PDB file of C-alpha atoms in Angstrom:
ATOM      1  CA  UNK W   1       0.000   0.000   0.000  1.00 63.00           C
ATOM      2  CA  UNK W   2       2.835   2.395   0.833  1.00 67.00           C
ATOM      3  CA  UNK W   3       4.338   1.832  -2.622  1.00 75.00           C
ATOM      4  CA  UNK W   4       0.997   2.612  -4.254  1.00 74.00           C
ATOM      5  CA  UNK W   5       0.614   5.840  -2.292  1.00 79.00           C
ATOM      6  CA  UNK W   6       4.164   6.867  -3.179  1.00 78.00           C
ATOM      7  CA  UNK W   7       3.406   6.238  -6.859  1.00 82.00           C
ATOM      8  CA  UNK W   8       0.243   8.360  -6.653  1.00 83.00           C
ATOM      9  CA  UNK W   9       2.120  11.171  -4.909  1.00 86.00           C
ATOM     10  CA  UNK W  10       4.794  11.082  -7.626  1.00 87.00           C
ATOM     11  CA  UNK W  11       2.126  11.331 -10.329  1.00 86.00           C
ATOM     12  CA  UNK W  12       0.426  14.225  -8.546  1.00 89.00           C
ATOM     13  CA  UNK W  13       3.730  16.102  -8.429  1.00 89.00           C
ATOM     14  CA  UNK W  14       4.496  15.478 -12.099  1.00 90.00           C
ATOM     15  CA  UNK W  15       1.019  16.191 -13.494  1.00 89.00           C
ATOM     16  CA  UNK W  16       1.055  19.976 -12.823  1.00 89.00           C
ATOM     17  CA  UNK W  17       4.571  20.276 -14.219  1.00 89.00           C
ATOM     18  CA  UNK W  18       3.507  18.538 -17.411  1.00 90.00           C
ATOM     19  CA  UNK W  19       0.454  20.780 -17.722  1.00 88.00           C
ATOM     20  CA  UNK W  20       2.620  23.904 -17.462  1.00 89.00           C
ATOM     21  CA  UNK W  21       5.051  22.601 -20.066  1.00 88.00           C
ATOM     22  CA  UNK W  22       2.313  21.599 -22.511  1.00 87.00           C
ATOM     23  CA  UNK W  23      -0.055  24.557 -22.525  1.00 85.00           C
ATOM     24  CA  UNK W  24       0.392  27.057 -19.677  1.00 87.00           C
ATOM     25  CA  UNK W  25       2.752  30.003 -20.004  1.00 83.00           C
ATOM     26  CA  UNK W  26       4.523  31.946 -17.274  1.00 86.00           C
ATOM     27  CA  UNK W  27       2.388  35.076 -17.753  1.00 92.00           C
ATOM     28  CA  UNK W  28      -1.208  35.997 -18.474  1.00 96.00           C
ATOM     29  CA  UNK W  29      -1.215  37.057 -22.157  1.00 96.00           C
ATOM     30  CA  UNK W  30      -2.927  40.149 -23.567  1.00 97.00           C
ATOM     31  CA  UNK W  31      -5.298  40.298 -26.525  1.00 97.00           C
ATOM     32  CA  UNK W  32      -5.537  43.730 -28.137  1.00 96.00           C
ATOM     33  CA  UNK W  33      -9.120  43.225 -29.270  1.00 96.00           C
ATOM     34  CA  UNK W  34     -11.990  40.815 -28.632  1.00 95.00           C
ATOM     35  CA  UNK W  35     -11.680  37.504 -30.489  1.00 94.00           C
ATOM     36  CA  UNK W  36     -14.366  35.895 -32.573  1.00 97.00           C
ATOM     37  CA  UNK W  37     -16.587  33.471 -30.652  1.00 97.00           C
ATOM     38  CA  UNK W  38     -14.970  30.486 -32.366  1.00 97.00           C
ATOM     39  CA  UNK W  39     -11.441  31.751 -31.713  1.00 96.00           C
ATOM     40  CA  UNK W  40     -12.205  32.371 -28.078  1.00 97.00           C
ATOM     41  CA  UNK W  41     -13.691  28.939 -27.544  1.00 97.00           C
ATOM     42  CA  UNK W  42     -10.850  27.154 -29.324  1.00 96.00           C
ATOM     43  CA  UNK W  43      -7.934  29.123 -27.904  1.00 95.00           C
ATOM     44  CA  UNK W  44      -9.075  30.044 -24.385  1.00 96.00           C
ATOM     45  CA  UNK W  45     -12.272  28.401 -23.087  1.00 97.00           C
ATOM     46  CA  UNK W  46     -11.479  24.911 -24.355  1.00 95.00           C
ATOM     47  CA  UNK W  47      -7.856  24.904 -23.136  1.00 94.00           C
ATOM     48  CA  UNK W  48      -8.975  26.603 -19.866  1.00 96.00           C
ATOM     49  CA  UNK W  49      -6.390  29.404 -20.154  1.00 96.00           C
ATOM     50  CA  UNK W  50      -6.712  32.978 -18.799  1.00 97.00           C
ATOM     51  CA  UNK W  51      -6.074  36.130 -20.792  1.00 98.00           C
ATOM     52  CA  UNK W  52      -6.556  39.885 -20.509  1.00 98.00           C
ATOM     53  CA  UNK W  53      -8.548  41.501 -23.317  1.00 98.00           C
ATOM     54  CA  UNK W  54      -8.189  45.157 -24.236  1.00 97.00           C
ATOM     55  CA  UNK W  55     -10.739  47.224 -26.161  1.00 97.00           C
ATOM     56  CA  UNK W  56     -13.489  44.721 -25.335  1.00 97.00           C
ATOM     57  CA  UNK W  57     -15.890  47.238 -23.809  1.00 97.00           C
ATOM     58  CA  UNK W  58     -14.462  50.632 -24.778  1.00 97.00           C
ATOM     59  CA  UNK W  59     -17.910  51.535 -26.157  1.00 97.00           C
ATOM     60  CA  UNK W  60     -19.574  51.331 -22.722  1.00 98.00           C
ATOM     61  CA  UNK W  61     -20.669  54.753 -21.388  1.00 98.00           C
ATOM     62  CA  UNK W  62     -19.817  53.456 -17.890  1.00 98.00           C
ATOM     63  CA  UNK W  63     -16.111  53.984 -18.558  1.00 97.00           C
ATOM     64  CA  UNK W  64     -16.610  57.743 -18.770  1.00 96.00           C
ATOM     65  CA  UNK W  65     -19.650  58.159 -16.522  1.00 97.00           C
ATOM     66  CA  UNK W  66     -19.122  56.000 -13.431  1.00 97.00           C
ATOM     67  CA  UNK W  67     -17.544  58.322 -10.903  1.00 95.00           C
ATOM     68  CA  UNK W  68     -18.772  59.076  -7.356  1.00 94.00           C
ATOM     69  CA  UNK W  69     -20.682  62.198  -8.407  1.00 95.00           C
ATOM     70  CA  UNK W  70     -22.550  60.382 -11.174  1.00 97.00           C
ATOM     71  CA  UNK W  71     -23.306  57.368  -8.997  1.00 97.00           C
ATOM     72  CA  UNK W  72     -24.652  59.592  -6.212  1.00 96.00           C
ATOM     73  CA  UNK W  73     -27.042  61.195  -8.657  1.00 96.00           C
ATOM     74  CA  UNK W  74     -28.047  58.014 -10.480  1.00 97.00           C
ATOM     75  CA  UNK W  75     -28.384  55.522  -7.608  1.00 97.00           C
ATOM     76  CA  UNK W  76     -27.524  57.429  -4.424  1.00 96.00           C
ATOM     77  CA  UNK W  77     -30.900  56.687  -2.796  1.00 96.00           C
ATOM     78  CA  UNK W  78     -30.907  53.010  -3.715  1.00 95.00           C
ATOM     79  CA  UNK W  79     -30.525  50.573  -0.808  1.00 96.00           C
ATOM     80  CA  UNK W  80     -27.916  47.911  -1.571  1.00 96.00           C
ATOM     81  CA  UNK W  81     -26.198  45.012   0.187  1.00 96.00           C
ATOM     82  CA  UNK W  82     -22.709  45.815   1.468  1.00 96.00           C
ATOM     83  CA  UNK W  83     -20.214  43.423   3.065  1.00 96.00           C
ATOM     84  CA  UNK W  84     -18.639  44.873   6.222  1.00 96.00           C
ATOM     85  CA  UNK W  85     -15.626  43.371   7.999  1.00 96.00           C
ATOM     86  CA  UNK W  86     -13.087  44.625  10.559  1.00 95.00           C
ATOM     87  CA  UNK W  87     -10.066  43.860   8.381  1.00 93.00           C
ATOM     88  CA  UNK W  88     -11.192  43.627   4.748  1.00 94.00           C
ATOM     89  CA  UNK W  89     -11.221  39.820   4.677  1.00 94.00           C
ATOM     90  CA  UNK W  90     -14.713  38.548   3.858  1.00 90.00           C
ATOM     91  CA  UNK W  91     -15.370  34.831   3.335  1.00 94.00           C
ATOM     92  CA  UNK W  92     -11.989  33.912   4.739  1.00 95.00           C
ATOM     93  CA  UNK W  93     -10.355  31.780   7.408  1.00 95.00           C
ATOM     94  CA  UNK W  94      -9.740  33.455  10.756  1.00 94.00           C
ATOM     95  CA  UNK W  95      -8.255  31.117  13.337  1.00 93.00           C
ATOM     96  CA  UNK W  96     -10.443  28.028  13.413  1.00 94.00           C
ATOM     97  CA  UNK W  97     -13.445  29.715  11.777  1.00 95.00           C
ATOM     98  CA  UNK W  98     -14.570  30.436   8.228  1.00 96.00           C
ATOM     99  CA  UNK W  99     -15.905  33.947   8.734  1.00 97.00           C
ATOM    100  CA  UNK W 100     -18.400  35.650   6.444  1.00 96.00           C
ATOM    101  CA  UNK W 101     -18.996  39.405   6.412  1.00 96.00           C
ATOM    102  CA  UNK W 102     -21.801  41.275   8.051  1.00 96.00           C
ATOM    103  CA  UNK W 103     -24.312  41.955   5.273  1.00 95.00           C
ATOM    104  CA  UNK W 104     -25.492  45.503   5.791  1.00 94.00           C
ATOM    105  CA  UNK W 105     -28.303  47.250   3.938  1.00 95.00           C
ATOM    106  CA  UNK W 106     -27.458  50.880   3.244  1.00 95.00           C
ATOM    107  CA  UNK W 107     -27.978  53.533   0.608  1.00 96.00           C
ATOM    108  CA  UNK W 108     -25.373  53.899  -2.100  1.00 96.00           C
ATOM    109  CA  UNK W 109     -24.672  57.459  -0.932  1.00 96.00           C
ATOM    110  CA  UNK W 110     -24.052  56.209   2.626  1.00 94.00           C
ATOM    111  CA  UNK W 111     -21.569  53.707   1.258  1.00 94.00           C
ATOM    112  CA  UNK W 112     -19.691  56.428  -0.611  1.00 94.00           C
ATOM    113  CA  UNK W 113     -19.702  58.572   2.542  1.00 93.00           C
ATOM    114  CA  UNK W 114     -18.208  55.721   4.549  1.00 90.00           C
ATOM    115  CA  UNK W 115     -15.501  55.132   1.939  1.00 90.00           C
ATOM    116  CA  UNK W 116     -14.608  58.815   1.590  1.00 86.00           C
ATOM    117  CA  UNK W 117     -14.600  59.799   5.284  1.00 77.00           C
ATOM    118  CA  UNK W 118     -12.864  57.029   7.144  1.00 64.00           C
ATOM    119  CA  UNK W 119     -13.706  56.687  10.834  1.00 60.00           C
ATOM    120  CA  UNK W 120     -11.714  54.642  13.345  1.00 59.00           C
ATOM    121  CA  UNK W 121     -13.419  51.312  13.923  1.00 62.00           C
ATOM    122  CA  UNK W 122     -15.958  51.833  11.152  1.00 80.00           C
ATOM    123  CA  UNK W 123     -14.962  48.655   9.368  1.00 91.00           C
ATOM    124  CA  UNK W 124     -14.077  47.912   5.749  1.00 94.00           C
ATOM    125  CA  UNK W 125     -16.841  48.195   3.144  1.00 94.00           C
ATOM    126  CA  UNK W 126     -17.139  46.158  -0.058  1.00 96.00           C
ATOM    127  CA  UNK W 127     -20.011  45.757  -2.515  1.00 95.00           C
ATOM    128  CA  UNK W 128     -19.522  42.101  -3.431  1.00 91.00           C
ATOM    129  CA  UNK W 129     -22.994  40.560  -3.449  1.00 86.00           C
ATOM    130  CA  UNK W 130     -22.595  37.750  -5.958  1.00 82.00           C
ATOM    131  CA  UNK W 131     -26.203  37.138  -6.981  1.00 87.00           C
ATOM    132  CA  UNK W 132     -26.457  39.335 -10.071  1.00 92.00           C
ATOM    133  CA  UNK W 133     -26.612  42.401  -7.840  1.00 95.00           C
ATOM    134  CA  UNK W 134     -26.165  44.761 -10.783  1.00 96.00           C
ATOM    135  CA  UNK W 135     -29.399  43.526 -12.309  1.00 95.00           C
ATOM    136  CA  UNK W 136     -31.275  43.082  -9.029  1.00 94.00           C
ATOM    137  CA  UNK W 137     -30.174  46.098  -6.967  1.00 96.00           C
ATOM    138  CA  UNK W 138     -28.853  48.617  -9.486  1.00 97.00           C
ATOM    139  CA  UNK W 139     -30.875  48.197 -12.699  1.00 96.00           C
ATOM    140  CA  UNK W 140     -30.648  51.975 -13.255  1.00 97.00           C
ATOM    141  CA  UNK W 141     -26.998  51.461 -14.260  1.00 97.00           C
ATOM    142  CA  UNK W 142     -27.585  48.789 -16.889  1.00 97.00           C
ATOM    143  CA  UNK W 143     -28.066  51.382 -19.629  1.00 97.00           C
ATOM    144  CA  UNK W 144     -24.378  52.296 -19.247  1.00 98.00           C
ATOM    145  CA  UNK W 145     -23.093  48.890 -20.369  1.00 98.00           C
ATOM    146  CA  UNK W 146     -24.071  45.604 -21.982  1.00 97.00           C
ATOM    147  CA  UNK W 147     -25.836  43.071 -19.799  1.00 96.00           C
ATOM    148  CA  UNK W 148     -23.954  40.237 -21.491  1.00 97.00           C
ATOM    149  CA  UNK W 149     -20.843  39.915 -23.654  1.00 98.00           C
ATOM    150  CA  UNK W 150     -22.150  39.047 -27.140  1.00 97.00           C
ATOM    151  CA  UNK W 151     -19.140  37.082 -28.388  1.00 97.00           C
ATOM    152  CA  UNK W 152     -18.916  35.120 -25.118  1.00 98.00           C
ATOM    153  CA  UNK W 153     -22.641  34.367 -25.157  1.00 98.00           C
ATOM    154  CA  UNK W 154     -22.302  33.111 -28.737  1.00 97.00           C
ATOM    155  CA  UNK W 155     -19.206  31.062 -27.919  1.00 97.00           C
ATOM    156  CA  UNK W 156     -21.009  29.278 -25.074  1.00 97.00           C
ATOM    157  CA  UNK W 157     -24.507  29.307 -26.523  1.00 97.00           C
ATOM    158  CA  UNK W 158     -26.043  30.887 -23.414  1.00 97.00           C
ATOM    159  CA  UNK W 159     -26.417  34.089 -21.451  1.00 97.00           C
ATOM    160  CA  UNK W 160     -24.612  34.746 -18.144  1.00 97.00           C
ATOM    161  CA  UNK W 161     -26.044  33.324 -14.938  1.00 97.00           C
ATOM    162  CA  UNK W 162     -25.140  36.512 -13.062  1.00 97.00           C
ATOM    163  CA  UNK W 163     -23.880  40.046 -13.674  1.00 97.00           C
ATOM    164  CA  UNK W 164     -22.201  41.417 -10.548  1.00 97.00           C
ATOM    165  CA  UNK W 165     -21.211  44.945  -9.509  1.00 97.00           C
ATOM    166  CA  UNK W 166     -18.096  45.429  -7.350  1.00 97.00           C
ATOM    167  CA  UNK W 167     -16.978  48.533  -5.433  1.00 97.00           C
ATOM    168  CA  UNK W 168     -14.714  48.605  -2.426  1.00 93.00           C
ATOM    169  CA  UNK W 169     -11.798  49.883  -0.435  1.00 93.00           C
ATOM    170  CA  UNK W 170      -8.145  49.061  -0.989  1.00 94.00           C
ATOM    171  CA  UNK W 171      -8.062  46.957   2.181  1.00 93.00           C
ATOM    172  CA  UNK W 172     -10.905  44.709   0.951  1.00 95.00           C
ATOM    173  CA  UNK W 173      -9.316  41.415  -0.117  1.00 95.00           C
ATOM    174  CA  UNK W 174     -10.835  38.326  -1.723  1.00 95.00           C
ATOM    175  CA  UNK W 175      -9.258  35.199  -0.228  1.00 96.00           C
ATOM    176  CA  UNK W 176      -8.043  32.331  -2.402  1.00 97.00           C
ATOM    177  CA  UNK W 177     -10.874  30.237  -3.841  1.00 96.00           C
ATOM    178  CA  UNK W 178     -12.256  28.841  -7.110  1.00 96.00           C
ATOM    179  CA  UNK W 179     -15.600  29.132  -8.897  1.00 96.00           C
ATOM    180  CA  UNK W 180     -17.607  26.904 -11.225  1.00 96.00           C
ATOM    181  CA  UNK W 181     -18.016  29.723 -13.740  1.00 97.00           C
ATOM    182  CA  UNK W 182     -16.395  31.076 -16.862  1.00 98.00           C
ATOM    183  CA  UNK W 183     -15.724  34.601 -15.605  1.00 98.00           C
ATOM    184  CA  UNK W 184     -15.285  37.799 -17.620  1.00 98.00           C
ATOM    185  CA  UNK W 185     -14.099  40.462 -15.174  1.00 98.00           C
ATOM    186  CA  UNK W 186     -14.296  44.046 -16.465  1.00 98.00           C
ATOM    187  CA  UNK W 187     -12.563  46.863 -14.567  1.00 98.00           C
ATOM    188  CA  UNK W 188     -14.364  50.186 -15.017  1.00 98.00           C
ATOM    189  CA  UNK W 189     -12.099  52.361 -12.854  1.00 97.00           C
ATOM    190  CA  UNK W 190      -8.989  51.743 -10.769  1.00 97.00           C
ATOM    191  CA  UNK W 191      -7.286  48.364 -10.929  1.00 98.00           C
ATOM    192  CA  UNK W 192      -7.519  44.804  -9.629  1.00 98.00           C
ATOM    193  CA  UNK W 193      -4.503  42.639  -8.790  1.00 98.00           C
ATOM    194  CA  UNK W 194      -5.002  38.909  -9.255  1.00 98.00           C
ATOM    195  CA  UNK W 195      -3.027  35.883  -8.151  1.00 98.00           C
ATOM    196  CA  UNK W 196      -4.089  32.970 -10.361  1.00 98.00           C
ATOM    197  CA  UNK W 197      -3.287  29.296  -9.874  1.00 97.00           C
ATOM    198  CA  UNK W 198      -4.354  26.686 -12.455  1.00 97.00           C
ATOM    199  CA  UNK W 199      -6.588  23.742 -11.511  1.00 96.00           C
ATOM    200  CA  UNK W 200      -3.703  21.408 -12.308  1.00 95.00           C
ATOM    201  CA  UNK W 201      -1.919  22.764  -9.204  1.00 96.00           C
ATOM    202  CA  UNK W 202      -4.713  21.446  -6.959  1.00 96.00           C
ATOM    203  CA  UNK W 203      -2.341  18.923  -5.256  1.00 95.00           C
ATOM    204  CA  UNK W 204      -0.403  21.864  -3.805  1.00 95.00           C
ATOM    205  CA  UNK W 205      -3.410  23.817  -2.464  1.00 96.00           C
ATOM    206  CA  UNK W 206      -4.371  23.037   1.156  1.00 95.00           C
ATOM    207  CA  UNK W 207      -7.985  22.683   2.227  1.00 95.00           C
ATOM    208  CA  UNK W 208      -9.329  22.299   5.753  1.00 95.00           C
ATOM    209  CA  UNK W 209     -12.804  22.170   7.315  1.00 96.00           C
ATOM    210  CA  UNK W 210     -13.998  25.144   9.359  1.00 96.00           C
ATOM    211  CA  UNK W 211     -16.918  26.106  11.523  1.00 96.00           C
ATOM    212  CA  UNK W 212     -18.812  28.833   9.615  1.00 97.00           C
ATOM    213  CA  UNK W 213     -19.351  32.143  11.393  1.00 97.00           C
ATOM    214  CA  UNK W 214     -20.318  35.739  10.642  1.00 97.00           C
ATOM    215  CA  UNK W 215     -18.930  39.115  11.697  1.00 97.00           C
ATOM    216  CA  UNK W 216     -21.246  41.335  13.720  1.00 95.00           C
ATOM    217  CA  UNK W 217     -20.425  44.934  14.576  1.00 93.00           C
ATOM    218  CA  UNK W 218     -21.293  45.976  18.111  1.00 92.00           C
ATOM    219  CA  UNK W 219     -22.653  49.394  19.053  1.00 88.00           C
ATOM    220  CA  UNK W 220     -19.188  50.498  20.181  1.00 86.00           C
ATOM    221  CA  UNK W 221     -17.815  49.793  16.675  1.00 86.00           C
ATOM    222  CA  UNK W 222     -15.874  46.631  17.528  1.00 91.00           C
ATOM    223  CA  UNK W 223     -16.595  43.342  15.786  1.00 94.00           C
ATOM    224  CA  UNK W 224     -17.456  39.948  17.196  1.00 95.00           C
ATOM    225  CA  UNK W 225     -17.502  36.571  15.449  1.00 94.00           C
ATOM    226  CA  UNK W 226     -20.818  34.757  15.785  1.00 94.00           C
ATOM    227  CA  UNK W 227     -21.021  31.056  14.928  1.00 94.00           C
ATOM    228  CA  UNK W 228     -23.620  29.837  12.463  1.00 93.00           C
ATOM    229  CA  UNK W 229     -25.409  27.309  14.646  1.00 89.00           C
ATOM    230  CA  UNK W 230     -26.199  23.836  13.265  1.00 90.00           C
ATOM    231  CA  UNK W 231     -24.331  24.636  10.030  1.00 91.00           C
ATOM    232  CA  UNK W 232     -22.091  22.080   8.315  1.00 93.00           C
ATOM    233  CA  UNK W 233     -18.370  22.738   8.313  1.00 94.00           C
ATOM    234  CA  UNK W 234     -17.031  24.590   5.294  1.00 94.00           C
ATOM    235  CA  UNK W 235     -14.015  23.413   3.262  1.00 95.00           C
ATOM    236  CA  UNK W 236     -11.778  26.406   2.566  1.00 97.00           C
ATOM    237  CA  UNK W 237      -8.199  27.309   1.722  1.00 97.00           C
ATOM    238  CA  UNK W 238      -6.354  28.515   4.844  1.00 96.00           C
ATOM    239  CA  UNK W 239      -3.255  29.659   2.972  1.00 96.00           C
ATOM    240  CA  UNK W 240      -2.692  33.350   2.230  1.00 96.00           C
ATOM    241  CA  UNK W 241      -0.672  33.587  -1.021  1.00 96.00           C
ATOM    242  CA  UNK W 242       0.593  37.043   0.001  1.00 95.00           C
ATOM    243  CA  UNK W 243       2.432  35.496   2.951  1.00 95.00           C
ATOM    244  CA  UNK W 244       2.187  31.716   2.696  1.00 95.00           C
ATOM    245  CA  UNK W 245       3.078  29.675   5.764  1.00 95.00           C
ATOM    246  CA  UNK W 246       5.414  27.246   4.023  1.00 95.00           C
ATOM    247  CA  UNK W 247       6.335  25.453   7.233  1.00 95.00           C
ATOM    248  CA  UNK W 248       2.710  24.461   7.730  1.00 95.00           C
ATOM    249  CA  UNK W 249       1.930  24.014   4.015  1.00 95.00           C
ATOM    250  CA  UNK W 250       5.228  22.981   2.388  1.00 95.00           C
ATOM    251  CA  UNK W 251       3.562  21.568  -0.751  1.00 95.00           C
ATOM    252  CA  UNK W 252       2.615  25.101  -1.794  1.00 96.00           C
ATOM    253  CA  UNK W 253       6.270  25.623  -2.732  1.00 95.00           C
ATOM    254  CA  UNK W 254       5.515  23.537  -5.823  1.00 94.00           C
ATOM    255  CA  UNK W 255       2.650  25.777  -6.989  1.00 95.00           C
ATOM    256  CA  UNK W 256       3.319  28.270  -9.771  1.00 93.00           C
ATOM    257  CA  UNK W 257       1.024  31.287  -9.332  1.00 96.00           C
ATOM    258  CA  UNK W 258       0.504  33.783 -12.132  1.00 96.00           C
ATOM    259  CA  UNK W 259       0.300  37.461 -11.159  1.00 97.00           C
ATOM    260  CA  UNK W 260      -1.522  40.054 -13.223  1.00 97.00           C
ATOM    261  CA  UNK W 261      -2.991  43.533 -12.879  1.00 98.00           C
ATOM    262  CA  UNK W 262      -6.226  44.370 -14.676  1.00 98.00           C
ATOM    263  CA  UNK W 263      -6.607  48.100 -15.255  1.00 98.00           C
ATOM    264  CA  UNK W 264      -9.536  50.319 -16.194  1.00 98.00           C
ATOM    265  CA  UNK W 265     -10.874  49.370 -19.614  1.00 97.00           C
ATOM    266  CA  UNK W 266      -9.397  45.856 -19.473  1.00 98.00           C
ATOM    267  CA  UNK W 267     -11.223  42.536 -19.161  1.00 98.00           C
ATOM    268  CA  UNK W 268      -9.816  39.404 -17.527  1.00 98.00           C
ATOM    269  CA  UNK W 269     -10.993  36.027 -18.715  1.00 98.00           C
ATOM    270  CA  UNK W 270     -10.774  33.907 -15.562  1.00 98.00           C
ATOM    271  CA  UNK W 271     -11.475  30.300 -16.558  1.00 98.00           C
ATOM    272  CA  UNK W 272     -13.593  27.972 -14.468  1.00 98.00           C
ATOM    273  CA  UNK W 273     -11.903  26.116 -11.598  1.00 97.00           C
ATOM    274  CA  UNK W 274      -8.868  28.427 -11.497  1.00 98.00           C
ATOM    275  CA  UNK W 275      -7.882  29.424  -7.970  1.00 98.00           C
ATOM    276  CA  UNK W 276      -7.716  33.186  -7.523  1.00 98.00           C
ATOM    277  CA  UNK W 277      -6.922  35.821  -4.905  1.00 98.00           C
ATOM    278  CA  UNK W 278      -7.853  39.470  -5.528  1.00 97.00           C
ATOM    279  CA  UNK W 279      -6.739  42.894  -4.270  1.00 97.00           C
ATOM    280  CA  UNK W 280      -7.773  46.297  -5.577  1.00 96.00           C
ATOM    281  CA  UNK W 281      -7.105  50.006  -5.583  1.00 96.00           C
ATOM    282  CA  UNK W 282      -9.308  52.190  -3.377  1.00 94.00           C
ATOM    283  CA  UNK W 283     -12.705  52.829  -4.933  1.00 93.00           C
ATOM    284  CA  UNK W 284     -12.115  50.407  -7.787  1.00 97.00           C
ATOM    285  CA  UNK W 285     -15.321  49.698  -9.736  1.00 97.00           C
ATOM    286  CA  UNK W 286     -15.791  46.502 -11.715  1.00 98.00           C
ATOM    287  CA  UNK W 287     -18.502  44.405 -13.321  1.00 98.00           C
ATOM    288  CA  UNK W 288     -18.168  40.701 -13.956  1.00 97.00           C
ATOM    289  CA  UNK W 289     -20.161  38.184 -15.946  1.00 98.00           C
ATOM    290  CA  UNK W 290     -20.523  34.627 -14.674  1.00 97.00           C
ATOM    291  CA  UNK W 291     -21.298  32.035 -17.323  1.00 97.00           C
ATOM    292  CA  UNK W 292     -22.009  28.588 -15.914  1.00 96.00           C
ATOM    293  CA  UNK W 293     -19.253  26.142 -16.830  1.00 96.00           C
ATOM    294  CA  UNK W 294     -19.891  22.960 -18.754  1.00 93.00           C
ATOM    295  CA  UNK W 295     -19.863  20.026 -16.334  1.00 94.00           C
ATOM    296  CA  UNK W 296     -18.155  17.806 -18.859  1.00 93.00           C
ATOM    297  CA  UNK W 297     -15.118  15.527 -18.844  1.00 93.00           C
ATOM    298  CA  UNK W 298     -12.891  18.471 -17.815  1.00 92.00           C
ATOM    299  CA  UNK W 299     -14.879  18.829 -14.610  1.00 94.00           C
ATOM    300  CA  UNK W 300     -14.730  15.056 -14.026  1.00 95.00           C
ATOM    301  CA  UNK W 301     -10.960  15.083 -14.437  1.00 93.00           C
ATOM    302  CA  UNK W 302     -10.676  17.890 -11.891  1.00 94.00           C
ATOM    303  CA  UNK W 303     -12.884  16.000  -9.430  1.00 95.00           C
ATOM    304  CA  UNK W 304     -10.592  12.999  -9.774  1.00 94.00           C
ATOM    305  CA  UNK W 305      -7.513  15.178  -9.196  1.00 92.00           C
ATOM    306  CA  UNK W 306      -9.139  16.734  -6.143  1.00 93.00           C
ATOM    307  CA  UNK W 307     -10.135  13.366  -4.726  1.00 93.00           C
ATOM    308  CA  UNK W 308      -6.625  11.960  -5.142  1.00 91.00           C
ATOM    309  CA  UNK W 309      -5.076  15.078  -3.619  1.00 90.00           C
ATOM    310  CA  UNK W 310      -7.284  14.803  -0.545  1.00 87.00           C
ATOM    311  CA  UNK W 311      -6.702  11.052  -0.233  1.00 83.00           C
ATOM    312  CA  UNK W 312      -2.916  11.063  -0.174  1.00 79.00           C
ATOM    313  CA  UNK W 313      -2.517  14.214   1.915  1.00 74.00           C
ATOM    314  CA  UNK W 314       0.973  15.722   1.811  1.00 69.00           C
ATOM    315  CA  UNK W 315       3.181  15.162  -1.192  1.00 73.00           C
TER     316      UNK W 315
END
């Protein structure tokens, strides 16, 4: 049995290396214009490779219009969902808990006030509601952009499952995770900094089970962590790629992250199942389109890789 496990571990170490040599580069490439639907499917969606696309939405009025003054006038009175945390880390591991943000309902103008006039202990604010919040909470803004990406919709033969609006502070960070979506991430203003890790590096990514909990801000401005009672434990990645604990997670040394910055007017294609960690400039505004992935043989292969990685433990 020990020999079999050693053979599996050896294969799990070699598989990501082979994937990088065969089809993954060392950088996220740029396209200077949108591809045709067929090109995009053949060269990027099918191979499951990220890229940054320029001039893909330069015709959107949002690029010129979406500043604080315009947003105050257009949607300032609208009540939206805002994630509030003490440290900017929402949906992230803290100690032995997987802690979700406090979901606060507030007007858009109140959000802008909070972001512009920082108060000690006020918390970190981030519009990150991932349930098509642009369409559901801010439909007044949809005239400033397209509600789907035509060449992507044609390539996949479907419309996006969700169109999400993002606005937050520089200290708001998205912890490492993966999604079951083909993601087109469009930066309207500011910039987003991504750390991307391919699905083939799954053997090097640690997962642990955590008690789910939620932040709650007390009247004095401090935050407490409140457990979600009777909830199942959540599998999540405890490692922070900005300062990885390599003594505790030595296998991560074998991972090969890609780093990229997506600036205003640029679109990142983030393929399904890629691990990603996100930072941003203060007040960065973005819109992303989630197209449901095809649960085909690619997904089955990833499930097998994940199962083997969890079975053998350390490499």
